């Protein structure tokens, strides 16, 4: 009888090494700020017939400050600092709005800063974290814990190899998807991206 | 009177008082709205002032700041509080920087093309639409995508955002975490109450609701809520004045009881002696509740002050009773003189009734009823209840010596001349303004509250309470049209730094003509389809995506222009309703201004709009109202003085005797005025009321001293009664004179000085001593 009562405890205890494994892995992704990486993003949206592609550079400036610079097709810089998003376009006056109203960015900030800062506990606060690992390739799946954010962003999937994240895929609740190719992969955006050819490019854990 | 009959009389009296109390409890409605205590406005500006004092958008605004937690928590608290207040019918508007697109409801959404100025300069042709769509594509690739993609099919030109920008206060504070923050890191909100701004009762309720809503929020425990604004101030001032008046009242009541016990050495006399004043107060309030539907709080406060005269009646009865004489005999002897005193006081208070001011009329009804009730009960009920045997106060130790001392004082016949001369000189050379026209100077606010208000007002860009831009027209639409033509001129003044910002009704709703002009620029469905199709060429947008946009444009093109009546029903309409009001046969638009530095420049605008636009200075209008108010009171007092002269002369049947009563009273009154003015105190309405009370008391002293017989014992009784009256008045009002609140100090100081001067002058100018 006593043994039976212990089974749930045992199974709980067994999950711990896995969690600490994920934590140890996340710590390996740590980079000192400022950390910059080129990106190319394809957005598949219901309002569009074909995906929208932009490219530029993502930078973590330390703390909760993030910069997303778009170079093509039109130059635009978006900065996140102190809960405010400021968008600056060439020849336009800057536009600001609250991070609260842009859940996409909030999620991006939480995941990016936690990963680059090597902070698994912050990642765990904001998301339900699942790690799948192959020999080289790995996949982190993040599901937002905040119900308000989950209403808009259903999941983030980050694929990588070694200590380099290569792809970030953000799934919105309405079916829209944004796929970012990061680092070396950023130059490999297909001329006509599809969900399938991008998935193949990203690879990820088997 | 037999013991049984006495007890029966006492029980009847107490029952009558209880009956009055019951009547009052059932009928008394106390109003705290300051306006009902003001005279009827005569000029258009004064009329507007009276409306603005209560209903104006500026005076109903409460400024709210939350601090004491992390930014994130403060933002959540700000959102939580505004959500609660928006659903509370006590508030007509709550804004915290978090612009809610739902504020323009679905039915009114197509009207955005008529409300937004876009079509004044652009038209929905191929080039314009292509440029807009290009920008939207950039938006979709940007972090703002989630924000905008929902709007896109219906509103590709983002008119809703343009309206949001237009309707956000011009100098709005920094936005952090989606809500306003001050430079000190407090979350800021602007709350407009439905209740009138200067109605402390209703404002107190609204403030309690805000505090309760805040306290009920999760995580509000560590955070701190700061409130400011006219409504909050009226509540603070009310509470401060009341609490100070309360503790002063308690101390002076104890002093008064001790004094009465020392003077008459009888608990029974003390308790019974209180009955006439209580009867007067209850009867006064009861008659007021029957005559008026609402009783003003200030009437009650002033009324109780003025009713202080009535305490003299039982004191006279108690002091003037000889040993062995029954109280009934004693009151018969006193009555002619008492009746003269009561009648004169009533006549003086009649002046208030003639003033034509609602609150003062009530005051007259209250005090006259009160004095009559106190006088009649002193005459017809109190004597039957007093103990049979009392100590004759004439033998009070020291009294004879005091009387002798007073009798030995030199009393030159020419005394009034130098006293009058000194008074005149003091009045002529007194420093500072004679009158205090600024009502707010009487109830000053603590400096830190004013500093907080100025700081929050600056950060929020909240409108000044002092200035309003008035736009007039025969119809609401005329007002909107004029308001529209004022807009560019006001923008020019803002550019010239004459003021910081302004808000006009036409910013919310353009006139019909402008809406029609914008309608005329909207393309017909075929033309719009063609432009849209050509603009969409080579763009990745889904072909049928913009059907809702085409639908809305067609709705806006064919709908009747939006009227104020329809707009007011939308959540944003409350803002317009506060700015666009009907008054009689015409309409008035109320433009709010903030940071006015050059009022003359703004006022000069009026000349170009044929009298339809003018700057209203609420402070100036209120001061002119106070001046008019005072003029009426002074006129009424003049009439009362003439009546008093006649009454006293008739009652005493001698001009010479009347002179002996009225001369010291008048001289003392002017002496009080002169001393206060020489001390640099500008006089207010409250000083006038206090002077009237002092004069009422002075009349008693003069009447009784004038009556002085050759009987030294009776002389000592008169002195005893007068000294008890003077000391009790000095006790009550001298305490008030120390108050930190100018209103209470004004009343206390004036009455104390008055009582002292009246006492001295009526003794020194009494006739009998000179005949010695």
Tab-separated table of C-alpha atoms in Angstrom, chain B residues 344 346-348 350-351 636-650 662:
chain	number	residue	atom	x	y	z
B	344	UNK	CA	-35.181	94.808	17.416
B	346	UNK	CA	-35.930	90.226	14.626
B	347	UNK	CA	-36.162	93.460	12.657
B	348	UNK	CA	-32.410	93.429	12.058
B	350	UNK	CA	-35.480	90.709	8.569
B	351	UNK	CA	-32.849	92.463	6.488
B	636	UNK	CA	-30.784	95.526	3.617
B	637	UNK	CA	-28.779	96.427	6.707
B	638	UNK	CA	-29.275	100.108	6.065
B	639	UNK	CA	-33.016	99.564	5.901
B	640	UNK	CA	-32.830	97.468	9.057
B	641	UNK	CA	-30.932	100.206	10.874
B	642	UNK	CA	-33.615	102.742	9.985
B	643	UNK	CA	-36.321	100.352	11.179
B	644	UNK	CA	-34.364	99.692	14.354
B	645	UNK	CA	-34.114	103.412	15.033
B	646	UNK	CA	-37.856	103.805	14.753
B	647	UNK	CA	-38.604	100.697	16.838
B	648	UNK	CA	-36.294	101.668	19.692
B	649	UNK	CA	-37.526	105.265	19.703
B	650	UNK	CA	-41.138	104.140	19.779
B	662	UNK	CA	-28.211	103.292	19.764
